[in-house]
Short mmCIF file of C-alpha atoms in Angstrom, two decimals:
data_model
loop_
_atom_site.label_atom_id
_atom_site.label_comp_id
_atom_site.label_asym_id
_atom_site.label_seq_id
_atom_site.Cartn_x
_atom_site.Cartn_y
_atom_site.Cartn_z
CA MET R 1 -47.37 48.24 4.27
CA ALA R 2 -44.81 46.05 2.52
CA LEU R 3 -42.98 42.78 3.10
CA ILE R 4 -40.26 41.71 0.68
CA LYS R 5 -38.61 38.31 0.87
CA SER R 6 -35.40 37.98 -1.15
CA ILE R 7 -31.71 37.05 -1.08
CA SER R 8 -31.18 40.39 0.64
CA GLY R 9 -33.21 39.22 3.65
CA ILE R 10 -36.70 39.66 5.04
CA ARG R 11 -37.43 43.36 4.64
CA GLY R 12 -40.58 45.26 5.45
CA THR R 13 -42.27 48.28 6.93
CA ILE R 14 -43.08 48.15 10.62
CA GLY R 15 -46.66 47.27 11.53
CA GLY R 16 -49.64 46.28 9.42
CA ALA R 17 -51.16 42.89 8.71
CA GLU R 18 -49.09 39.81 9.50
CA SER R 19 -48.59 39.04 5.83
CA GLU R 20 -47.92 42.61 4.77
CA GLY R 21 -45.27 44.04 7.10
CA LEU R 22 -42.76 43.39 9.85
CA ASN R 23 -44.63 42.73 13.07
CA PRO R 24 -44.27 40.29 15.99
CA LEU R 25 -45.94 37.45 14.09
CA SER R 26 -44.03 37.77 10.82
CA ILE R 27 -40.72 38.43 12.59
CA SER R 28 -41.18 35.33 14.76
CA LYS R 29 -42.15 33.18 11.78
CA PHE R 30 -39.02 33.98 9.81
CA THR R 31 -36.81 33.75 12.90
CA ILE R 32 -38.10 30.23 13.62
CA ALA R 33 -37.47 29.23 10.00
CA PHE R 34 -33.93 30.63 10.20
CA ALA R 35 -33.21 28.75 13.42
CA GLU R 36 -34.41 25.49 11.88
CA PHE R 37 -32.33 26.13 8.76
CA ILE R 38 -29.21 26.71 10.89
CA LYS R 39 -29.85 23.58 12.98
CA HIS R 40 -30.21 21.48 9.83
CA SER R 41 -27.33 23.01 7.84
CA THR R 42 -24.84 22.85 10.73
CA THR R 43 -26.22 19.67 12.36
CA THR R 44 -26.27 21.54 15.66
CA ASN R 45 -29.20 21.08 18.01
CA ARG R 46 -28.31 24.17 20.04
CA PRO R 47 -26.82 26.75 17.66
CA LEU R 48 -25.01 29.90 18.75
CA ILE R 49 -26.39 32.97 16.92
CA VAL R 50 -24.87 36.47 16.83
CA ILE R 51 -27.28 39.42 16.72
CA GLY R 52 -26.36 42.99 15.78
CA ARG R 53 -28.48 45.95 14.75
CA ASP R 54 -28.29 49.43 13.30
CA ALA R 55 -29.73 52.41 15.19
CA ARG R 56 -33.09 52.70 13.45
CA LEU R 57 -36.12 53.48 15.61
CA SER R 58 -37.62 49.98 15.44
CA GLY R 59 -34.34 48.25 16.23
CA GLU R 60 -34.97 47.48 19.88
CA LEU R 61 -38.49 46.25 19.14
CA VAL R 62 -37.36 43.89 16.40
CA LYS R 63 -34.34 42.69 18.36
CA SER R 64 -36.48 41.81 21.38
CA ILE R 65 -38.74 39.63 19.24
CA VAL R 66 -35.84 37.94 17.44
CA LYS R 67 -33.97 37.26 20.66
CA GLY R 68 -37.03 35.91 22.44
CA THR R 69 -37.92 33.66 19.54
CA LEU R 70 -34.39 32.28 19.21
CA LEU R 71 -34.31 31.50 22.93
CA ALA R 72 -37.72 29.81 22.65
CA VAL R 73 -36.49 27.46 19.93
CA GLY R 74 -33.32 26.50 21.80
CA CYS R 75 -30.65 28.79 20.37
CA ASP R 76 -27.96 30.54 22.40
CA ILE R 77 -27.24 34.19 21.62
CA ILE R 78 -24.37 36.65 21.60
CA ASP R 79 -25.83 40.16 21.39
CA ILE R 80 -23.30 42.68 20.05
CA GLY R 81 -25.80 45.53 20.28
CA LEU R 82 -25.46 48.53 17.97
CA ALA R 83 -23.12 47.26 15.27
CA THR R 84 -22.38 47.67 11.60
CA THR R 85 -23.31 44.93 9.17
CA PRO R 86 -19.66 44.03 8.46
CA THR R 87 -18.90 43.97 12.20
CA THR R 88 -21.74 41.48 12.73
CA GLU R 89 -20.52 39.36 9.82
CA MET R 90 -17.03 39.19 11.31
CA ALA R 91 -18.41 38.45 14.77
CA VAL R 92 -20.07 35.26 13.50
CA THR R 93 -16.72 33.71 12.61
CA GLY R 94 -14.93 35.44 15.48
CA PHE R 95 -17.20 33.72 18.00
CA ASN R 96 -17.37 30.46 16.01
CA ALA R 97 -21.12 30.90 15.86
CA GLN R 98 -23.44 28.86 13.65
CA GLY R 99 -25.21 31.91 12.22
CA GLY R 100 -26.05 35.57 12.59
CA VAL R 101 -28.92 38.02 12.27
CA ILE R 102 -28.37 41.64 11.31
CA LEU R 103 -31.34 43.91 12.00
CA THR R 104 -31.10 46.64 9.39
CA ALA R 105 -32.95 47.80 6.31
CA SER R 106 -29.72 49.31 4.97
CA HIS R 107 -30.50 52.41 2.87
CA ASN R 108 -34.30 52.20 3.26
CA PRO R 109 -36.16 54.98 5.15
CA LYS R 110 -36.78 54.80 8.90
CA GLU R 111 -40.17 53.03 8.65
CA TRP R 112 -38.38 49.97 7.26
CA ASN R 113 -36.40 47.26 9.01
CA ALA R 114 -35.13 43.84 7.99
CA LEU R 115 -33.67 40.53 9.10
CA LYS R 116 -30.45 39.95 7.18
CA LEU R 117 -29.52 36.33 7.74
CA LEU R 118 -25.97 34.95 7.90
CA ASN R 119 -24.63 31.40 7.69
CA ASN R 120 -21.77 30.06 9.82
CA LYS R 121 -19.24 31.77 7.53
CA GLY R 122 -20.73 35.17 8.33
CA GLU R 123 -22.03 35.39 4.76
CA PHE R 124 -25.52 35.93 3.38
CA LEU R 125 -27.49 32.84 2.49
CA SER R 126 -27.31 31.56 -1.07
CA LYS R 127 -30.37 31.77 -3.29
CA ALA R 128 -31.07 28.06 -2.82
CA ASP R 129 -30.71 28.29 0.97
CA GLY R 130 -32.87 31.40 1.07
CA GLU R 131 -35.61 29.70 -0.92
CA ALA R 132 -35.50 26.69 1.40
CA LEU R 133 -35.81 28.97 4.41
CA LEU R 134 -38.80 30.81 2.95
CA LYS R 135 -40.49 27.50 2.24
CA GLN R 136 -39.84 26.45 5.83
CA ALA R 137 -41.44 29.69 7.07
CA GLU R 138 -44.70 28.81 5.33
CA ASN R 139 -44.86 25.34 6.93
CA LEU R 140 -44.71 25.96 10.67
CA GLU R 141 -48.11 24.63 11.64
CA GLY R 142 -47.73 22.40 14.67
CA TYR R 143 -44.19 23.65 15.37
CA VAL R 144 -42.89 22.43 18.76
CA PHE R 145 -40.89 24.92 20.86
CA ALA R 146 -38.15 24.00 23.34
CA ASN R 147 -39.19 22.96 26.85
CA ILE R 148 -37.92 24.76 29.94
CA ASN R 149 -34.80 22.60 30.17
CA ASN R 150 -33.79 23.29 26.57
CA ILE R 151 -34.54 26.97 25.99
CA GLY R 152 -31.56 29.04 24.87
CA LYS R 153 -29.63 31.59 26.86
CA VAL R 154 -27.88 34.88 26.22
CA ILE R 155 -24.18 34.01 26.42
CA SER R 156 -22.93 37.59 26.40
CA GLU R 157 -23.70 41.16 25.42
CA GLU R 158 -20.61 42.91 24.13
CA ASP R 159 -19.06 45.25 21.59
CA TYR R 160 -17.17 43.65 18.68
CA LEU R 161 -16.14 46.83 16.83
CA ASP R 162 -12.60 47.08 18.21
CA ARG R 163 -11.83 43.53 17.11
CA HIS R 164 -13.18 44.39 13.65
CA ILE R 165 -10.90 47.44 13.49
CA ASP R 166 -7.95 45.38 14.75
CA LYS R 167 -8.37 43.04 11.77
CA ILE R 168 -8.57 45.97 9.35
CA LEU R 169 -5.35 47.45 10.70
CA GLU R 170 -3.62 44.07 10.38
CA LEU R 171 -4.08 44.11 6.60
CA PRO R 172 -0.69 44.78 4.96
CA GLN R 173 -2.30 47.19 2.50
CA VAL R 174 -3.49 49.46 5.34
CA ASP R 175 -0.63 51.87 6.05
CA VAL R 176 -1.34 53.61 9.34
CA ALA R 177 2.10 55.23 9.42
CA ALA R 178 1.57 56.85 6.01
CA ILE R 179 -1.90 58.08 7.02
CA ARG R 180 -0.57 59.50 10.29
CA ARG R 181 2.27 61.33 8.50
CA LYS R 182 -0.21 63.06 6.19
CA GLY R 183 -2.20 64.49 9.10
CA PHE R 184 -5.49 64.19 7.24
CA SER R 185 -8.55 66.25 8.11
CA VAL R 186 -11.70 64.14 7.62
CA SER R 187 -15.41 65.00 7.74
CA PHE R 188 -18.17 62.39 7.75
CA ASP R 189 -21.96 61.93 7.71
CA ALA R 190 -23.21 58.89 9.65
CA ILE R 191 -26.97 59.41 9.01
CA ASN R 192 -27.82 59.08 12.73
CA SER R 193 -26.90 55.41 12.88
CA VAL R 194 -24.04 53.11 13.85
CA GLY R 195 -21.54 54.89 11.62
CA GLY R 196 -21.55 57.57 14.30
CA ILE R 197 -20.03 54.99 16.64
CA ALA R 198 -17.76 53.17 14.19
CA LEU R 199 -16.18 55.93 12.11
CA PRO R 200 -14.67 58.02 14.94
CA ARG R 201 -13.06 54.92 16.45
CA LEU R 202 -11.67 53.79 13.09
CA LEU R 203 -10.40 57.23 12.09
CA ASP R 204 -8.72 57.71 15.46
CA ARG R 205 -6.98 54.33 15.20
CA LEU R 206 -5.84 55.24 11.67
CA GLY R 207 -4.17 58.38 12.96
CA VAL R 208 -6.41 60.95 11.32
CA ALA R 209 -5.44 64.36 12.72
CA LYS R 210 -8.78 66.17 12.62
CA ILE R 211 -12.29 64.66 12.58
CA ALA R 212 -15.56 66.54 12.05
CA SER R 213 -19.02 65.06 11.68
CA VAL R 214 -22.65 65.75 10.90
CA HIS R 215 -25.64 63.56 11.85
CA SER R 216 -23.38 61.36 13.96
CA GLU R 217 -25.70 60.76 16.92
CA PRO R 218 -27.04 57.17 16.61
CA THR R 219 -30.67 58.08 17.33
CA GLY R 220 -32.16 56.26 14.34
CA ASN R 221 -34.16 59.36 13.49
CA PHE R 222 -32.50 59.89 10.12
CA ALA R 223 -31.83 63.54 9.30
CA HIS R 224 -32.22 62.92 5.55
CA ASN R 225 -32.90 60.10 3.12
CA PRO R 226 -30.41 57.42 4.26
CA GLU R 227 -29.19 56.40 0.81
CA PRO R 228 -25.72 58.02 0.43
CA LEU R 229 -26.42 59.86 -2.84
CA PRO R 230 -25.33 63.43 -3.68
CA GLN R 231 -28.87 64.83 -3.50
CA HIS R 232 -29.01 63.74 0.16
CA LEU R 233 -25.52 64.82 1.24
CA SER R 234 -25.49 68.62 1.00
CA ASP R 235 -24.73 68.86 4.74
CA LEU R 236 -21.58 66.77 4.29
CA SER R 237 -20.52 68.82 1.28
CA ASN R 238 -20.91 72.03 3.27
CA LEU R 239 -19.08 70.55 6.27
CA VAL R 240 -16.07 69.56 4.13
CA LYS R 241 -15.83 73.12 2.83
CA GLU R 242 -16.35 74.75 6.22
CA GLN R 243 -13.75 72.54 7.93
CA LYS R 244 -11.35 72.69 4.96
CA SER R 245 -11.21 68.90 5.17
CA ASP R 246 -9.03 66.81 2.88
CA ILE R 247 -11.85 64.32 2.36
CA GLY R 248 -15.44 63.56 3.31
CA PHE R 249 -17.01 60.14 3.91
CA SER R 250 -20.67 59.13 4.03
CA VAL R 251 -22.03 55.73 4.98
CA ASP R 252 -25.50 54.21 4.99
CA PRO R 253 -27.23 53.17 8.26
CA ASP R 254 -25.49 49.78 8.49
CA VAL R 255 -22.10 50.96 7.15
CA ASP R 256 -21.66 48.61 4.22
CA ARG R 257 -21.75 51.38 1.59
CA LEU R 258 -19.20 54.18 1.26
CA ALA R 259 -19.50 57.50 -0.59
CA ILE R 260 -16.55 59.89 -0.84
CA TYR R 261 -16.33 63.67 -1.22
CA ASP R 262 -13.24 65.54 -2.35
CA GLU R 263 -11.64 68.54 -0.69
CA ASN R 264 -13.96 70.89 -2.59
CA GLY R 265 -17.09 69.23 -1.25
CA THR R 266 -17.68 67.54 -4.62
CA PRO R 267 -18.81 63.90 -4.90
CA PHE R 268 -16.07 61.48 -5.92
CA GLY R 269 -18.86 59.33 -7.40
CA GLU R 270 -20.18 56.24 -5.60
CA GLU R 271 -19.25 54.09 -8.57
CA TYR R 272 -15.63 55.18 -8.21
CA THR R 273 -15.24 54.16 -4.57
CA LEU R 274 -14.67 50.57 -5.69
CA VAL R 275 -12.68 51.63 -8.77
CA ALA R 276 -10.13 53.61 -6.73
CA VAL R 277 -9.71 51.02 -3.99
CA ALA R 278 -9.40 48.27 -6.62
CA ASP R 279 -6.72 50.31 -8.41
CA TYR R 280 -4.78 50.48 -5.14
CA MET R 281 -5.17 46.77 -4.41
CA LEU R 282 -4.25 45.72 -7.96
CA ASN R 283 -1.17 47.92 -7.88
CA TYR R 284 -0.18 46.51 -4.49
CA HIS R 285 -0.50 42.91 -5.71
CA GLY R 286 0.93 43.57 -9.19
CA SER R 287 -2.30 42.35 -10.82
CA GLY R 288 -5.30 40.22 -9.93
CA ASN R 289 -8.96 39.55 -10.59
CA THR R 290 -11.90 41.81 -9.75
CA VAL R 291 -15.67 41.43 -9.71
CA SER R 292 -18.62 43.82 -9.66
CA ASN R 293 -22.27 43.48 -10.53
CA LEU R 294 -23.83 44.14 -13.92
CA SER R 295 -25.09 47.57 -12.82
CA SER R 296 -21.62 48.84 -11.95
CA THR R 297 -19.38 51.12 -13.99
CA ARG R 298 -17.25 49.95 -16.91
CA ALA R 299 -14.35 51.85 -15.36
CA LEU R 300 -13.51 48.85 -13.13
CA ARG R 301 -13.07 46.60 -16.17
CA ILE R 302 -10.80 49.17 -17.81
CA VAL R 303 -8.67 49.68 -14.69
CA THR R 304 -8.41 45.91 -14.10
CA GLU R 305 -7.73 44.68 -17.61
CA GLN R 306 -6.09 47.60 -19.41
CA TRP R 307 -4.15 49.19 -16.56
CA HIS R 308 -3.19 46.15 -14.47
CA LYS R 309 -3.52 43.23 -16.94
CA GLY R 310 -5.89 41.39 -14.61
CA HIS R 311 -9.26 39.84 -15.30
CA TYR R 312 -12.66 41.39 -14.59
CA SER R 313 -15.90 39.40 -14.15
CA ALA R 314 -19.50 40.58 -13.84
CA ALA R 315 -22.04 39.05 -11.46
CA ALA R 316 -25.76 39.36 -10.94
CA VAL R 317 -26.83 42.18 -8.61
CA GLY R 318 -26.84 41.20 -4.94
CA GLU R 319 -23.95 40.77 -2.54
CA VAL R 320 -24.32 36.99 -2.38
CA ASN R 321 -23.99 36.79 -6.18
CA VAL R 322 -20.88 38.99 -6.21
CA VAL R 323 -19.30 36.91 -3.43
CA GLU R 324 -20.04 33.67 -5.29
CA LYS R 325 -18.34 35.01 -8.43
CA MET R 326 -15.39 36.35 -6.42
CA LYS R 327 -14.77 32.91 -4.96
CA GLU R 328 -15.09 31.32 -8.38
CA VAL R 329 -12.42 33.57 -9.96
CA ASN R 330 -10.31 34.06 -6.80
CA ALA R 331 -10.75 37.85 -6.91
CA ILE R 332 -8.58 40.02 -4.66
CA ILE R 333 -11.32 42.65 -4.45
CA GLY R 334 -14.89 43.08 -5.59
CA GLY R 335 -18.14 44.74 -4.72
CA GLU R 336 -20.94 46.81 -6.09
CA GLY R 337 -21.03 50.21 -7.71
CA ASN R 338 -23.16 51.63 -4.91
CA GLY R 339 -20.02 52.05 -2.81
CA GLY R 340 -19.87 48.48 -1.51
CA ILE R 341 -16.33 47.10 -1.19
CA ILE R 342 -15.52 43.44 -0.48
CA VAL R 343 -11.96 42.47 0.51
CA PRO R 344 -11.70 38.67 0.91
CA ALA R 345 -8.49 38.96 2.95
CA LEU R 346 -10.72 40.51 5.67
CA HIS R 347 -14.09 38.85 5.04
CA TYR R 348 -16.60 38.22 2.26
CA GLY R 349 -18.93 41.14 2.93
CA ARG R 350 -19.34 44.75 1.87
CA ASP R 351 -17.45 46.87 4.36
CA ALA R 352 -17.25 50.67 4.36
CA LEU R 353 -14.73 50.64 7.22
CA VAL R 354 -12.08 48.71 5.31
CA GLY R 355 -12.90 50.90 2.29
CA ILE R 356 -12.05 54.01 4.32
CA ALA R 357 -8.78 52.49 5.59
CA LEU R 358 -7.65 51.42 2.13
CA PHE R 359 -8.68 54.68 0.45
CA LEU R 360 -6.79 56.79 3.01
CA SER R 361 -3.73 54.52 2.61
CA PHE R 362 -3.89 55.01 -1.16
CA LEU R 363 -4.33 58.76 -0.86
CA ALA R 364 -1.42 59.04 1.59
CA LYS R 365 0.95 57.05 -0.61
CA GLU R 366 -0.03 58.87 -3.80
CA ASP R 367 0.52 62.23 -2.06
CA CYS R 368 -2.24 63.93 -4.04
CA SER R 369 -5.65 65.44 -3.39
CA VAL R 370 -8.89 63.48 -3.75
CA SER R 371 -9.90 65.58 -6.77
CA GLU R 372 -6.56 64.88 -8.48
CA LEU R 373 -6.99 61.16 -7.86
CA ARG R 374 -10.49 61.20 -9.36
CA LYS R 375 -9.23 62.78 -12.60
CA ARG R 376 -7.09 59.71 -13.32
CA TYR R 377 -10.00 57.39 -13.98
CA PRO R 378 -12.06 56.87 -17.16
CA HIS R 379 -15.06 59.16 -16.99
CA PHE R 380 -18.57 57.78 -17.26
CA GLU R 381 -21.90 59.14 -16.11
CA MET R 382 -24.82 57.07 -14.87
CA SER R 383 -28.55 57.54 -14.85
CA LYS R 384 -30.64 55.56 -12.36
CA GLN R 385 -34.38 55.59 -12.88
CA ARG R 386 -37.22 53.41 -11.65
CA ILE R 387 -40.74 52.36 -12.46
CA GLU R 388 -43.14 51.23 -9.76
CA LEU R 389 -44.67 47.83 -10.44
CA LYS R 390 -48.33 47.84 -9.44
CA GLY R 391 -50.79 45.05 -8.94
CA ASN R 392 -49.58 41.62 -10.00
CA ILE R 393 -47.15 42.85 -12.66
CA ASN R 394 -43.62 41.47 -12.30
CA PHE R 395 -40.41 41.38 -14.31
CA ASP R 396 -40.89 37.84 -15.65
CA MET R 397 -44.19 38.86 -17.26
CA LEU R 398 -42.44 41.75 -19.04
CA LYS R 399 -39.25 39.94 -20.02
CA PRO R 400 -40.30 38.60 -23.45
CA GLU R 401 -41.17 42.11 -24.62
CA LEU R 402 -38.15 43.73 -22.92
CA ARG R 403 -35.86 41.50 -24.98
CA LYS R 404 -37.18 43.25 -28.09
CA LEU R 405 -36.47 46.83 -26.97
CA TYR R 406 -33.15 46.99 -28.84
CA GLN R 407 -33.14 44.24 -31.42
CA SER R 408 -29.73 45.20 -32.83
CA VAL R 409 -28.04 44.12 -29.58
CA ALA R 410 -28.09 40.64 -28.02
CA PRO R 411 -29.19 41.01 -24.39
CA ASN R 412 -27.21 39.71 -21.43
CA GLU R 413 -29.68 37.85 -19.18
CA ILE R 414 -27.50 36.93 -16.20
CA ASP R 415 -29.61 39.32 -14.13
CA GLY R 416 -32.62 40.97 -15.71
CA ILE R 417 -31.70 42.23 -19.16
CA LYS R 418 -28.61 44.24 -20.05
CA PHE R 419 -27.85 45.77 -23.44
CA ASP R 420 -24.18 46.61 -24.06
CA PHE R 421 -23.58 49.27 -26.69
CA PRO R 422 -20.12 50.42 -27.93
CA ASP R 423 -19.92 53.44 -25.61
CA SER R 424 -22.80 52.82 -23.19
CA TRP R 425 -25.04 50.23 -21.59
CA LEU R 426 -28.61 49.80 -20.33
CA HIS R 427 -29.59 47.44 -17.51
CA ILE R 428 -33.22 46.65 -16.63
CA ARG R 429 -34.00 44.48 -13.62
CA SER R 430 -36.41 44.06 -10.75
CA SER R 431 -35.24 45.26 -7.34
CA ASN R 432 -34.27 42.75 -4.65
CA THR R 433 -35.62 45.09 -1.95
CA GLU R 434 -38.56 47.06 -3.38
CA PRO R 435 -41.54 46.42 -5.75
CA ILE R 436 -39.94 48.42 -8.57
CA LEU R 437 -38.22 48.02 -11.92
CA ARG R 438 -34.74 49.56 -11.95
CA ILE R 439 -33.40 51.19 -15.13
CA TYR R 440 -29.67 51.89 -14.99
CA THR R 441 -27.60 53.34 -17.82
CA GLU R 442 -24.01 54.46 -18.28
CA ALA R 443 -22.52 56.63 -21.02
CA PRO R 444 -19.64 59.10 -21.52
CA THR R 445 -21.85 62.10 -20.64
CA GLU R 446 -24.74 62.75 -18.27
CA ALA R 447 -26.94 63.84 -21.14
CA GLU R 448 -26.33 60.60 -23.05
CA ALA R 449 -26.95 58.44 -19.97
CA ASN R 450 -30.18 60.31 -19.16
CA GLN R 451 -31.39 60.09 -22.75
CA LEU R 452 -30.79 56.34 -22.91
CA ALA R 453 -32.61 55.82 -19.59
CA THR R 454 -35.51 58.08 -20.53
CA ASP R 455 -35.91 56.35 -23.87
CA ALA R 456 -36.04 52.95 -22.17
CA LYS R 457 -38.41 54.18 -19.47
CA THR R 458 -40.79 55.62 -22.05
CA LYS R 459 -40.85 52.32 -23.96
CA ILE R 460 -41.41 50.29 -20.78
CA GLU R 461 -44.23 52.56 -19.54
CA ALA R 462 -45.91 52.25 -22.93
CA LEU R 463 -45.61 48.47 -22.60
CA LEU R 464 -47.16 48.58 -19.10
CA ASN R 465 -50.01 50.79 -20.27
CA SER R 466 -50.77 48.42 -23.12
#
């Protein structure tokens, strides 16, 4: 059993000891701490909290505990039911709520769930706020619950998706008329979660002519590993070819990551989801600033600075860090190379739905195939490897020795350690969501990226064994 507390939320496997997994006791503890944080940060004695969840098997169990606990501490609730993460984020501001809770473990397997916590802006808590909340959770002895006259109530239970889609379609960059004229055929894989509800409604509103799907029933019993990577998406690839679709889309269980497949059933490359949409947005605005995290492709920097004369900035990994940097530099678009797109004109959160709308608008206006569009961009290959951290070993213990791995290059230590070479890079960092060390590399060819990652992994494993 596992319980991971980070800026990405309170994430764990269902069951187990109170301190080792997500169970009624641990869920209640962190929910109480969140409620107290919201009361203090908004100076509201009776906060309004929005709750949404993905379709995973434990969703109803976790939601029942969260709702009951929030009511017991004097919070009112709007329950938007099965909802994407970006829909829940937008609902917080749409309802003028003081906070939100998204029940999803994103790309983690079905035995996982999580409490993703939102402030009154519908954004994830900052590192400082998250640390304060975790400290609060460890100091609840003697906590006093609301009496019968002050317990919370459920204000409403409703669907917010259509209002989310309305806002997407209001963006000037989303060209429904152009999409409708093209008569696109689209296939998608929703990994048996809320994408199966959201994508058909979005695609219909966008005027897509033909829609086909696989794993679209929101049962929560994931048909394959839920991370939208090529090795997990053979069914989507086959569906695109069988249906002769113009494009294929895959989302993760909470619909904040977007992977694209071309008309041949070939991956567009998750790193290039953001690159292509940023290219479209930069062209629309004439120029602008962009942001991605340190583990994202160099192609975004090239497209931003060399093609559009804008400015690119890198942030530490984690959506909250990217958002903070985007606000600092007034970026028109940003995100993460895992297919997460953030469009501030809509909201400051990764949103696969707006990514789909913008990509289809771009494709319609360019009047080309997905494969032709992909050929335009600088070509890089990535290798993503990992090392499990056992016992009490953590990244900080390893950091002094990791700095010495490549002494000819000064490391970037904004987030973990990154070595930038002339034609490649290596990024080593601890995961925000799992007890592992991530080793990401990028180079002009797959062989070069794999070799750089393998070399680093071998050196790190030798260091661990010593």
